[in-house]
């Protein structure tokens, strides 16, 4: 039985979110000079090497049970596809607008959590999520002439991120976190390689 340490979890999550924001900024900055699949490949290859080194040094890969890996593998590919949609949308959107749309994540998680993981969502959380989604609609402006089609790609990415988060809760707690991180990197890397096979020749490049 694992003990819940909510304060420690919140701290780790906050650090992760801050690093993700920094990463998004770098990806946006470099996207004008490098194709997305190349950035994604390098980013994930480095992550896999780091996670592999830490896992080998700390024994973090011990207790690997192939029977528990199905949701881990599926989560990795879902998050990889979500990452691709999000960063590809940045080619036509500002980072601020894309991030604002990403704030629809709590509403999507709340809507799906009762179905997928049977968690009860309190009314006040629904209210907060709906208010946040109204802000997202203000950002997207779907009925406006200034509507940016890339916003749909960002919204798809948000839905995929929500699914990935829900699959995290379905993973058996006996699966070491480093294994989850490793398969996430593999999922991201696989999506980058698939995109490279399609777009790598540059035949789809336009102004």
PDB file of N, CA and C in Angstrom, residues 72-154:
ATOM      1  N   UNK A  72       0.506   1.817 -20.048  1.00  0.00           N
ATOM      2  CA  UNK A  72       1.715   2.641 -20.095  1.00  0.00           C
ATOM      3  C   UNK A  72       2.092   2.949 -21.539  1.00  0.00           C
ATOM      4  N   UNK A  73       2.056   1.926 -22.384  1.00  0.00           N
ATOM      5  CA  UNK A  73       2.400   2.102 -23.794  1.00  0.00           C
ATOM      6  C   UNK A  73       1.371   2.980 -24.494  1.00  0.00           C
ATOM      7  N   UNK A  74       0.082   2.710 -24.240  1.00  0.00           N
ATOM      8  CA  UNK A  74      -0.981   3.492 -24.867  1.00  0.00           C
ATOM      9  C   UNK A  74      -0.893   4.953 -24.444  1.00  0.00           C
ATOM     10  N   UNK A  75      -0.607   5.197 -23.174  1.00  0.00           N
ATOM     11  CA  UNK A  75      -0.448   6.564 -22.671  1.00  0.00           C
ATOM     12  C   UNK A  75       0.669   7.287 -23.413  1.00  0.00           C
ATOM     13  N   UNK A  76       1.790   6.593 -23.638  1.00  0.00           N
ATOM     14  CA  UNK A  76       2.925   7.205 -24.320  1.00  0.00           C
ATOM     15  C   UNK A  76       2.574   7.671 -25.721  1.00  0.00           C
ATOM     16  N   UNK A  77       1.839   6.842 -26.475  1.00  0.00           N
ATOM     17  CA  UNK A  77       1.476   7.218 -27.843  1.00  0.00           C
ATOM     18  C   UNK A  77       0.429   8.334 -27.856  1.00  0.00           C
ATOM     19  N   UNK A  78      -0.501   8.311 -26.902  1.00  0.00           N
ATOM     20  CA  UNK A  78      -1.513   9.374 -26.827  1.00  0.00           C
ATOM     21  C   UNK A  78      -0.848  10.716 -26.548  1.00  0.00           C
ATOM     22  N   UNK A  79       0.055  10.742 -25.568  1.00  0.00           N
ATOM     23  CA  UNK A  79       0.751  11.986 -25.244  1.00  0.00           C
ATOM     24  C   UNK A  79       1.660  12.429 -26.389  1.00  0.00           C
ATOM     25  N   UNK A  80       2.261  11.468 -27.075  1.00  0.00           N
ATOM     26  CA  UNK A  80       3.107  11.809 -28.213  1.00  0.00           C
ATOM     27  C   UNK A  80       2.314  12.473 -29.326  1.00  0.00           C
ATOM     28  N   UNK A  81       1.121  11.943 -29.599  1.00  0.00           N
ATOM     29  CA  UNK A  81       0.261  12.548 -30.616  1.00  0.00           C
ATOM     30  C   UNK A  81      -0.221  13.926 -30.173  1.00  0.00           C
ATOM     31  N   UNK A  82      -0.540  14.060 -28.877  1.00  0.00           N
ATOM     32  CA  UNK A  82      -0.960  15.358 -28.353  1.00  0.00           C
ATOM     33  C   UNK A  82       0.139  16.396 -28.462  1.00  0.00           C
ATOM     34  N   UNK A  83       1.363  15.980 -28.145  1.00  0.00           N
ATOM     35  CA  UNK A  83       2.497  16.891 -28.256  1.00  0.00           C
ATOM     36  C   UNK A  83       2.694  17.351 -29.693  1.00  0.00           C
ATOM     37  N   UNK A  84       2.554  16.434 -30.643  1.00  0.00           N
ATOM     38  CA  UNK A  84       2.722  16.788 -32.051  1.00  0.00           C
ATOM     39  C   UNK A  84       1.677  17.822 -32.475  1.00  0.00           C
ATOM     40  N   UNK A  85       0.425  17.602 -32.085  1.00  0.00           N
ATOM     41  CA  UNK A  85      -0.637  18.547 -32.456  1.00  0.00           C
ATOM     42  C   UNK A  85      -0.381  19.924 -31.843  1.00  0.00           C
ATOM     43  N   UNK A  86       0.043  19.936 -30.585  1.00  0.00           N
ATOM     44  CA  UNK A  86       0.247  21.220 -29.905  1.00  0.00           C
ATOM     45  C   UNK A  86       1.373  22.017 -30.546  1.00  0.00           C
ATOM     46  N   UNK A  87       2.504  21.383 -30.768  1.00  0.00           N
ATOM     47  CA  UNK A  87       3.647  22.125 -31.290  1.00  0.00           C
ATOM     48  C   UNK A  87       3.478  22.476 -32.764  1.00  0.00           C
ATOM     49  N   UNK A  88       2.753  21.648 -33.510  1.00  0.00           N
ATOM     50  CA  UNK A  88       2.484  22.004 -34.901  1.00  0.00           C
ATOM     51  C   UNK A  88       1.566  23.220 -34.986  1.00  0.00           C
ATOM     52  N   UNK A  89       0.662  23.361 -34.016  1.00  0.00           N
ATOM     53  CA  UNK A  89      -0.233  24.524 -34.023  1.00  0.00           C
ATOM     54  C   UNK A  89       0.522  25.820 -33.757  1.00  0.00           C
ATOM     55  N   UNK A  90       1.667  25.722 -33.082  1.00  0.00           N
ATOM     56  CA  UNK A  90       2.440  26.918 -32.765  1.00  0.00           C
ATOM     57  C   UNK A  90       3.003  27.598 -34.011  1.00  0.00           C
ATOM     58  N   UNK A  91       3.027  26.867 -35.128  1.00  0.00           N
ATOM     59  CA  UNK A  91       3.521  27.475 -36.364  1.00  0.00           C
ATOM     60  C   UNK A  91       2.617  28.613 -36.822  1.00  0.00           C
ATOM     61  N   UNK A  92       1.330  28.566 -36.430  1.00  0.00           N
ATOM     62  CA  UNK A  92       0.376  29.587 -36.866  1.00  0.00           C
ATOM     63  C   UNK A  92      -0.211  30.386 -35.724  1.00  0.00           C
ATOM     64  N   UNK A  93       0.141  30.046 -34.494  1.00  0.00           N
ATOM     65  CA  UNK A  93      -0.444  30.718 -33.329  1.00  0.00           C
ATOM     66  C   UNK A  93       0.646  31.226 -32.401  1.00  0.00           C
ATOM     67  N   UNK A  94       0.276  32.191 -31.575  1.00  0.00           N
ATOM     68  CA  UNK A  94       1.206  32.615 -30.537  1.00  0.00           C
ATOM     69  C   UNK A  94       1.177  31.595 -29.407  1.00  0.00           C
ATOM     70  N   UNK A  95       2.262  31.521 -28.675  1.00  0.00           N
ATOM     71  CA  UNK A  95       2.338  30.590 -27.546  1.00  0.00           C
ATOM     72  C   UNK A  95       1.294  30.928 -26.494  1.00  0.00           C
ATOM     73  N   UNK A  96       1.033  32.221 -26.312  1.00  0.00           N
ATOM     74  CA  UNK A  96       0.060  32.646 -25.308  1.00  0.00           C
ATOM     75  C   UNK A  96      -1.344  32.141 -25.652  1.00  0.00           C
ATOM     76  N   UNK A  97      -1.739  32.266 -26.935  1.00  0.00           N
ATOM     77  CA  UNK A  97      -3.067  31.803 -27.343  1.00  0.00           C
ATOM     78  C   UNK A  97      -3.185  30.283 -27.249  1.00  0.00           C
ATOM     79  N   UNK A  98      -2.141  29.581 -27.676  1.00  0.00           N
ATOM     80  CA  UNK A  98      -2.170  28.118 -27.604  1.00  0.00           C
ATOM     81  C   UNK A  98      -2.267  27.645 -26.159  1.00  0.00           C
ATOM     82  N   UNK A  99      -1.534  28.310 -25.274  1.00  0.00           N
ATOM     83  CA  UNK A  99      -1.579  27.940 -23.859  1.00  0.00           C
ATOM     84  C   UNK A  99      -2.948  28.235 -23.258  1.00  0.00           C
ATOM     85  N   UNK A 100      -3.571  29.331 -23.686  1.00  0.00           N
ATOM     86  CA  UNK A 100      -4.903  29.678 -23.192  1.00  0.00           C
ATOM     87  C   UNK A 100      -5.912  28.597 -23.566  1.00  0.00           C
ATOM     88  N   UNK A 101      -5.809  28.077 -24.782  1.00  0.00           N
ATOM     89  CA  UNK A 101      -6.702  27.007 -25.211  1.00  0.00           C
ATOM     90  C   UNK A 101      -6.436  25.740 -24.404  1.00  0.00           C
ATOM     91  N   UNK A 102      -5.186  25.527 -24.063  1.00  0.00           N
ATOM     92  CA  UNK A 102      -4.804  24.348 -23.274  1.00  0.00           C
ATOM     93  C   UNK A 102      -5.488  24.347 -21.904  1.00  0.00           C
ATOM     94  N   UNK A 103      -5.935  25.524 -21.452  1.00  0.00           N
ATOM     95  CA  UNK A 103      -6.608  25.605 -20.154  1.00  0.00           C
ATOM     96  C   UNK A 103      -7.979  24.939 -20.168  1.00  0.00           C
ATOM     97  N   UNK A 104      -8.402  24.430 -21.331  1.00  0.00           N
ATOM     98  CA  UNK A 104      -9.635  23.627 -21.379  1.00  0.00           C
ATOM     99  C   UNK A 104      -9.408  22.237 -20.807  1.00  0.00           C
ATOM    100  N   UNK A 105      -8.163  21.902 -20.523  1.00  0.00           N
ATOM    101  CA  UNK A 105      -7.817  20.575 -20.016  1.00  0.00           C
ATOM    102  C   UNK A 105      -8.622  20.176 -18.779  1.00  0.00           C
ATOM    103  N   UNK A 106      -8.769  21.050 -17.747  1.00  0.00           N
ATOM    104  CA  UNK A 106      -9.532  20.633 -16.558  1.00  0.00           C
ATOM    105  C   UNK A 106     -10.964  20.228 -16.868  1.00  0.00           C
ATOM    106  N   UNK A 107     -11.618  20.934 -17.783  1.00  0.00           N
ATOM    107  CA  UNK A 107     -13.000  20.603 -18.124  1.00  0.00           C
ATOM    108  C   UNK A 107     -13.065  19.230 -18.787  1.00  0.00           C
ATOM    109  N   UNK A 108     -12.144  18.955 -19.694  1.00  0.00           N
ATOM    110  CA  UNK A 108     -12.136  17.663 -20.393  1.00  0.00           C
ATOM    111  C   UNK A 108     -11.837  16.536 -19.423  1.00  0.00           C
ATOM    112  N   UNK A 109     -10.887  16.760 -18.520  1.00  0.00           N
ATOM    113  CA  UNK A 109     -10.559  15.746 -17.516  1.00  0.00           C
ATOM    114  C   UNK A 109     -11.759  15.492 -16.612  1.00  0.00           C
ATOM    115  N   UNK A 110     -12.425  16.573 -16.185  1.00  0.00           N
ATOM    116  CA  UNK A 110     -13.596  16.427 -15.325  1.00  0.00           C
ATOM    117  C   UNK A 110     -14.700  15.658 -16.029  1.00  0.00           C
ATOM    118  N   UNK A 111     -14.882  15.924 -17.326  1.00  0.00           N
ATOM    119  CA  UNK A 111     -15.944  15.260 -18.074  1.00  0.00           C
ATOM    120  C   UNK A 111     -15.671  13.770 -18.263  1.00  0.00           C
ATOM    121  N   UNK A 112     -14.403  13.415 -18.411  1.00  0.00           N
ATOM    122  CA  UNK A 112     -14.051  12.027 -18.702  1.00  0.00           C
ATOM    123  C   UNK A 112     -13.706  11.201 -17.470  1.00  0.00           C
ATOM    124  N   UNK A 113     -13.355  11.856 -16.365  1.00  0.00           N
ATOM    125  CA  UNK A 113     -12.891  11.109 -15.189  1.00  0.00           C
ATOM    126  C   UNK A 113     -13.972  10.205 -14.610  1.00  0.00           C
ATOM    127  N   UNK A 114     -15.222  10.666 -14.647  1.00  0.00           N
ATOM    128  CA  UNK A 114     -16.299   9.832 -14.123  1.00  0.00           C
ATOM    129  C   UNK A 114     -16.521   8.588 -14.953  1.00  0.00           C
ATOM    130  N   UNK A 115     -16.271   8.687 -16.266  1.00  0.00           N
ATOM    131  CA  UNK A 115     -16.495   7.561 -17.165  1.00  0.00           C
ATOM    132  C   UNK A 115     -15.304   6.605 -17.153  1.00  0.00           C
ATOM    133  N   UNK A 116     -14.083   7.162 -17.228  1.00  0.00           N
ATOM    134  CA  UNK A 116     -12.905   6.322 -17.395  1.00  0.00           C
ATOM    135  C   UNK A 116     -12.353   5.774 -16.087  1.00  0.00           C
ATOM    136  N   UNK A 117     -12.331   6.595 -15.036  1.00  0.00           N
ATOM    137  CA  UNK A 117     -11.733   6.135 -13.780  1.00  0.00           C
ATOM    138  C   UNK A 117     -12.704   6.201 -12.607  1.00  0.00           C
ATOM    139  N   UNK A 118     -13.977   6.514 -12.902  1.00  0.00           N
ATOM    140  CA  UNK A 118     -15.051   6.473 -11.909  1.00  0.00           C
ATOM    141  C   UNK A 118     -14.757   7.336 -10.681  1.00  0.00           C
ATOM    142  N   UNK A 119     -14.235   8.525 -10.933  1.00  0.00           N
ATOM    143  CA  UNK A 119     -14.001   9.475  -9.851  1.00  0.00           C
ATOM    144  C   UNK A 119     -15.128  10.504  -9.822  1.00  0.00           C
ATOM    145  N   UNK A 120     -15.572  10.851  -8.625  1.00  0.00           N
ATOM    146  CA  UNK A 120     -16.637  11.840  -8.483  1.00  0.00           C
ATOM    147  C   UNK A 120     -16.048  13.245  -8.586  1.00  0.00           C
ATOM    148  N   UNK A 121     -16.685  14.079  -9.408  1.00  0.00           N
ATOM    149  CA  UNK A 121     -16.238  15.462  -9.589  1.00  0.00           C
ATOM    150  C   UNK A 121     -17.233  16.377  -8.881  1.00  0.00           C
ATOM    151  N   UNK A 122     -16.742  17.155  -7.913  1.00  0.00           N
ATOM    152  CA  UNK A 122     -17.609  18.034  -7.145  1.00  0.00           C
ATOM    153  C   UNK A 122     -18.161  19.161  -8.023  1.00  0.00           C
ATOM    154  N   UNK A 123     -19.321  19.656  -7.627  1.00  0.00           N
ATOM    155  CA  UNK A 123     -20.000  20.698  -8.406  1.00  0.00           C
ATOM    156  C   UNK A 123     -19.140  21.938  -8.574  1.00  0.00           C
ATOM    157  N   UNK A 124     -18.451  22.358  -7.512  1.00  0.00           N
ATOM    158  CA  UNK A 124     -17.653  23.583  -7.596  1.00  0.00           C
ATOM    159  C   UNK A 124     -16.501  23.434  -8.578  1.00  0.00           C
ATOM    160  N   UNK A 125     -16.021  22.201  -8.749  1.00  0.00           N
ATOM    161  CA  UNK A 125     -14.965  21.987  -9.736  1.00  0.00           C
ATOM    162  C   UNK A 125     -15.527  22.070 -11.156  1.00  0.00           C
ATOM    163  N   UNK A 126     -16.754  21.586 -11.343  1.00  0.00           N
ATOM    164  CA  UNK A 126     -17.399  21.728 -12.642  1.00  0.00           C
ATOM    165  C   UNK A 126     -17.576  23.197 -12.989  1.00  0.00           C
ATOM    166  N   UNK A 127     -18.009  23.983 -11.995  1.00  0.00           N
ATOM    167  CA  UNK A 127     -18.230  25.413 -12.227  1.00  0.00           C
ATOM    168  C   UNK A 127     -16.920  26.092 -12.644  1.00  0.00           C
ATOM    169  N   UNK A 128     -15.839  25.772 -11.927  1.00  0.00           N
ATOM    170  CA  UNK A 128     -14.532  26.364 -12.249  1.00  0.00           C
ATOM    171  C   UNK A 128     -14.070  25.941 -13.638  1.00  0.00           C
ATOM    172  N   UNK A 129     -14.304  24.683 -13.982  1.00  0.00           N
ATOM    173  CA  UNK A 129     -13.884  24.190 -15.292  1.00  0.00           C
ATOM    174  C   UNK A 129     -14.676  24.848 -16.415  1.00  0.00           C
ATOM    175  N   UNK A 130     -15.988  25.030 -16.220  1.00  0.00           N
ATOM    176  CA  UNK A 130     -16.828  25.655 -17.240  1.00  0.00           C
ATOM    177  C   UNK A 130     -16.427  27.118 -17.439  1.00  0.00           C
ATOM    178  N   UNK A 131     -16.148  27.822 -16.342  1.00  0.00           N
ATOM    179  CA  UNK A 131     -15.696  29.212 -16.450  1.00  0.00           C
ATOM    180  C   UNK A 131     -14.395  29.281 -17.253  1.00  0.00           C
ATOM    181  N   UNK A 132     -13.497  28.342 -16.976  1.00  0.00           N
ATOM    182  CA  UNK A 132     -12.243  28.298 -17.728  1.00  0.00           C
ATOM    183  C   UNK A 132     -12.477  28.033 -19.205  1.00  0.00           C
ATOM    184  N   UNK A 133     -13.463  27.159 -19.524  1.00  0.00           N
ATOM    185  CA  UNK A 133     -13.741  26.845 -20.919  1.00  0.00           C
ATOM    186  C   UNK A 133     -14.347  28.043 -21.646  1.00  0.00           C
ATOM    187  N   UNK A 134     -15.134  28.848 -20.931  1.00  0.00           N
ATOM    188  CA  UNK A 134     -15.665  30.076 -21.536  1.00  0.00           C
ATOM    189  C   UNK A 134     -14.518  31.001 -21.935  1.00  0.00           C
ATOM    190  N   UNK A 135     -13.505  31.067 -21.072  1.00  0.00           N
ATOM    191  CA  UNK A 135     -12.318  31.854 -21.410  1.00  0.00           C
ATOM    192  C   UNK A 135     -11.611  31.312 -22.641  1.00  0.00           C
ATOM    193  N   UNK A 136     -11.605  29.984 -22.784  1.00  0.00           N
ATOM    194  CA  UNK A 136     -10.998  29.371 -23.969  1.00  0.00           C
ATOM    195  C   UNK A 136     -11.762  29.782 -25.233  1.00  0.00           C
ATOM    196  N   UNK A 137     -13.099  29.767 -25.171  1.00  0.00           N
ATOM    197  CA  UNK A 137     -13.902  30.166 -26.324  1.00  0.00           C
ATOM    198  C   UNK A 137     -13.656  31.623 -26.695  1.00  0.00           C
ATOM    199  N   UNK A 138     -13.456  32.469 -25.676  1.00  0.00           N
ATOM    200  CA  UNK A 138     -13.145  33.876 -25.940  1.00  0.00           C
ATOM    201  C   UNK A 138     -11.827  33.981 -26.702  1.00  0.00           C
ATOM    202  N   UNK A 139     -10.874  33.110 -26.353  1.00  0.00           N
ATOM    203  CA  UNK A 139      -9.571  33.120 -27.024  1.00  0.00           C
ATOM    204  C   UNK A 139      -9.671  32.604 -28.451  1.00  0.00           C
ATOM    205  N   UNK A 140     -10.413  31.500 -28.644  1.00  0.00           N
ATOM    206  CA  UNK A 140     -10.520  30.888 -29.973  1.00  0.00           C
ATOM    207  C   UNK A 140     -11.327  31.753 -30.935  1.00  0.00           C
ATOM    208  N   UNK A 141     -12.414  32.380 -30.428  1.00  0.00           N
ATOM    209  CA  UNK A 141     -13.324  33.194 -31.244  1.00  0.00           C
ATOM    210  C   UNK A 141     -13.821  32.410 -32.468  1.00  0.00           C
ATOM    211  N   UNK A 142     -14.531  31.304 -32.234  1.00  0.00           N
ATOM    212  CA  UNK A 142     -14.920  30.435 -33.360  1.00  0.00           C
ATOM    213  C   UNK A 142     -15.828  31.098 -34.383  1.00  0.00           C
ATOM    214  N   UNK A 143     -16.620  32.104 -33.970  1.00  0.00           N
ATOM    215  CA  UNK A 143     -17.537  32.760 -34.904  1.00  0.00           C
ATOM    216  C   UNK A 143     -16.959  34.040 -35.495  1.00  0.00           C
ATOM    217  N   UNK A 144     -15.705  34.316 -35.204  1.00  0.00           N
ATOM    218  CA  UNK A 144     -15.091  35.565 -35.645  1.00  0.00           C
ATOM    219  C   UNK A 144     -14.326  35.371 -36.944  1.00  0.00           C
ATOM    220  N   UNK A 145     -14.160  36.457 -37.686  1.00  0.00           N
ATOM    221  CA  UNK A 145     -13.375  36.406 -38.921  1.00  0.00           C
ATOM    222  C   UNK A 145     -11.889  36.218 -38.635  1.00  0.00           C
ATOM    223  N   UNK A 146     -11.488  36.491 -37.391  1.00  0.00           N
ATOM    224  CA  UNK A 146     -10.084  36.320 -37.001  1.00  0.00           C
ATOM    225  C   UNK A 146      -9.793  34.918 -36.463  1.00  0.00           C
ATOM    226  N   UNK A 147     -10.756  34.011 -36.633  1.00  0.00           N
ATOM    227  CA  UNK A 147     -10.566  32.639 -36.149  1.00  0.00           C
ATOM    228  C   UNK A 147      -9.371  31.996 -36.826  1.00  0.00           C
ATOM    229  N   UNK A 148      -8.522  31.361 -36.030  1.00  0.00           N
ATOM    230  CA  UNK A 148      -7.330  30.699 -36.539  1.00  0.00           C
ATOM    231  C   UNK A 148      -7.568  29.185 -36.546  1.00  0.00           C
ATOM    232  N   UNK A 149      -7.613  28.555 -37.730  1.00  0.00           N
ATOM    233  CA  UNK A 149      -7.882  27.111 -37.795  1.00  0.00           C
ATOM    234  C   UNK A 149      -6.914  26.272 -36.958  1.00  0.00           C
ATOM    235  N   UNK A 150      -5.702  26.752 -36.764  1.00  0.00           N
ATOM    236  CA  UNK A 150      -4.734  26.006 -35.958  1.00  0.00           C
ATOM    237  C   UNK A 150      -5.211  25.831 -34.523  1.00  0.00           C
ATOM    238  N   UNK A 151      -6.175  26.665 -34.094  1.00  0.00           N
ATOM    239  CA  UNK A 151      -6.717  26.538 -32.740  1.00  0.00           C
ATOM    240  C   UNK A 151      -7.392  25.184 -32.554  1.00  0.00           C
ATOM    241  N   UNK A 152      -7.980  24.645 -33.637  1.00  0.00           N
ATOM    242  CA  UNK A 152      -8.603  23.327 -33.558  1.00  0.00           C
ATOM    243  C   UNK A 152      -7.547  22.266 -33.250  1.00  0.00           C
ATOM    244  N   UNK A 153      -6.372  22.427 -33.847  1.00  0.00           N
ATOM    245  CA  UNK A 153      -5.275  21.494 -33.591  1.00  0.00           C
ATOM    246  C   UNK A 153      -4.854  21.554 -32.131  1.00  0.00           C
ATOM    247  N   UNK A 154      -4.838  22.755 -31.574  1.00  0.00           N
ATOM    248  CA  UNK A 154      -4.496  22.899 -30.159  1.00  0.00           C
ATOM    249  C   UNK A 154      -5.552  22.250 -29.271  1.00  0.00           C
TER     250      UNK A 154
END
